[in-house]
Amino acid sequence: MGSPSDHTRRDLIRRAAALGLAAVPASGLLTACASSGGSTSDKAAKGEKSAGNPLGVNAGAPLDVVIFDGGFGDAYAKDAQKIYREKFPKADVKHMATQKIQSVLQPRFNGGTPPDLIDNSGAEQMDLGVLVGQKQLTDLTPLLDAPSYDDPEKKVRDTLRPGVAEMGRFQGDAVHVLYYAYSVFGVWYSQKNLDRFDAEYPKTWDDMLALCARAKKKGVAGWTYAGKNPYYLTFALYPFIAKIGGAEVLRAIDDLEPDAWRHPAVRDALEAYHELQRKGYVLRGTPGLTHTESQTAWTEGDALFIPNGSWVENEAKATMPKDFELRVAGPSALNGSDELPAALWAAGGEPFIVPAKAKNPEGGMEQLRIMLSEKSSRNFTGQVSSLTSFDGGTDGLTLPPGLGSAVEALEQTGENTVNPLHTGWYGALWKERIGAALGEMMAGRLTPGEAVRKIQADADATAEDDSITHYRHR
């Protein structure tokens, strides 16, 4: 085994493979990336700005869009593209849907011919911190400052849910990412399955353990999770940490502060989760399950709880019974000394980006402006049972059970909603290091103390590596 810094340097090179740069020494990444193929002369000529065309889109320029075809599908994007075609009938709009974002787009970034708009999501999501650090993304400030699609008196940024624009800000005032979906993360469950045990969602961790013990006696596991993608555990664990110790604990983790992972709230949360494993309350075989396999086991009643995001209502609908009564909740109270009365992780999801070398960046931003209209937002919510970053669009809609529960949970949590930013700043650290260590702990191969030491070492190595672009809360 190499040192933590050796691992981190290898991580960076592997992360930069999304740009076709794996063979380039880490110290030369910026130069190599900036000098890859393509040029500004390839860009379409800008159109004339007007009230109906505030971004100055060239009406005849082609538009190239790539959408991640995951839990939300791509029908919502196609519907928004129909509006774009109606507005710019001379434009040739190319649409591609894929789950292989990195594999498909790596050669295009490397060759300087990326699409005009990308939904950069999924297991092969390109690392946003690397893309920003290597100046591969367009600043979306012109979009945010443009008149909104529905109300010319209101800017696009003023129609977004709180914190969404800030999530896309990595350096200075520039915003390089626009998160389209608005996801609620937490502990998801079926009220119908809890009714089998005459139970409500556990208010305290002792109640949680007691319910899991009762379920185990009936042959039902308390928990399951995406064993092959164990960073899913953080969807419930991070708000648990914040509830125990306060939101500042997560901010310290975001900022890669020394000893952030050694905070007592982190220790207490990890020990509580490890107890689920130690007492046999986790579904047997969970460490080997994909996210869809764990969701299927859960919808079929093999486990009561699963850490997940609000996309699960759409993604798992094929196996979810009609009377499932899907619900989401924040963490149970560890004890009477928790810093926060409630906590929930809610944030923008589905990160949309416009590459710096896109031929039609104005068209890519205009497509996003259309998607952030009330009509497109309502269409997305109606299709996939998820909110968008547009602050509204649900009036008059009959929300499905899970989404209705998510909206209610947001209202109850209020200002104690948290949003860990290191998940976007240091994607590889979160998914490949933190997630892996938590997965090892939940598989019984690491103690909570060992997991903390491993994660802190990786976080420290990331902080000390000058070849990685670092970000901090303001």
CSV table of C-alpha atoms in Angstrom, one decimal, residues 2-12 15 256-258 261 426 429 433 453-470:
chain,number,residue,atom,x,y,z
A,2,GLY,CA,1.2,3.5,-0.8
A,3,SER,CA,0.9,6.6,1.4
A,4,PRO,CA,-2.3,8.6,1.5
A,5,SER,CA,-0.8,11.2,-0.7
A,6,ASP,CA,0.3,8.6,-3.2
A,7,HIS,CA,-3.3,7.4,-3.3
A,8,THR,CA,-4.6,10.9,-3.8
A,9,ARG,CA,-2.3,11.6,-6.7
A,10,ARG,CA,-3.4,8.4,-8.4
A,11,ASP,CA,-7.0,9.5,-7.7
A,12,LEU,CA,-6.4,12.8,-9.4
A,15,ARG,CA,-10.3,11.6,-12.1
A,256,LEU,CA,-10.9,19.7,4.7
A,257,GLU,CA,-10.1,21.0,8.2
A,258,PRO,CA,-7.6,18.9,10.2
A,261,TRP,CA,-13.6,13.6,10.9
A,426,TYR,CA,-14.0,16.5,-4.2
A,429,LEU,CA,-12.8,11.6,-2.2
A,433,ARG,CA,-12.7,7.1,-0.3
A,453,ARG,CA,-8.7,7.3,10.8
A,454,LYS,CA,-8.8,6.1,7.1
A,455,ILE,CA,-11.1,8.8,6.0
A,456,GLN,CA,-9.2,11.5,7.9
A,457,ALA,CA,-6.0,10.4,6.3
A,458,ASP,CA,-7.5,10.6,2.8
A,459,ALA,CA,-9.1,14.0,3.6
A,460,ASP,CA,-5.7,15.3,4.9
A,461,ALA,CA,-3.9,14.0,1.7
A,462,THR,CA,-6.5,15.8,-0.4
A,463,ALA,CA,-5.9,19.0,1.5
A,464,GLU,CA,-2.1,18.7,1.2
A,465,ASP,CA,-2.0,17.8,-2.5
A,466,ASP,CA,-1.1,21.0,-4.4
A,467,SER,CA,-2.2,19.4,-7.7
A,468,ILE,CA,-5.8,19.4,-6.6
A,469,THR,CA,-7.9,22.6,-6.7
A,470,HIS,CA,-9.2,23.4,-3.2
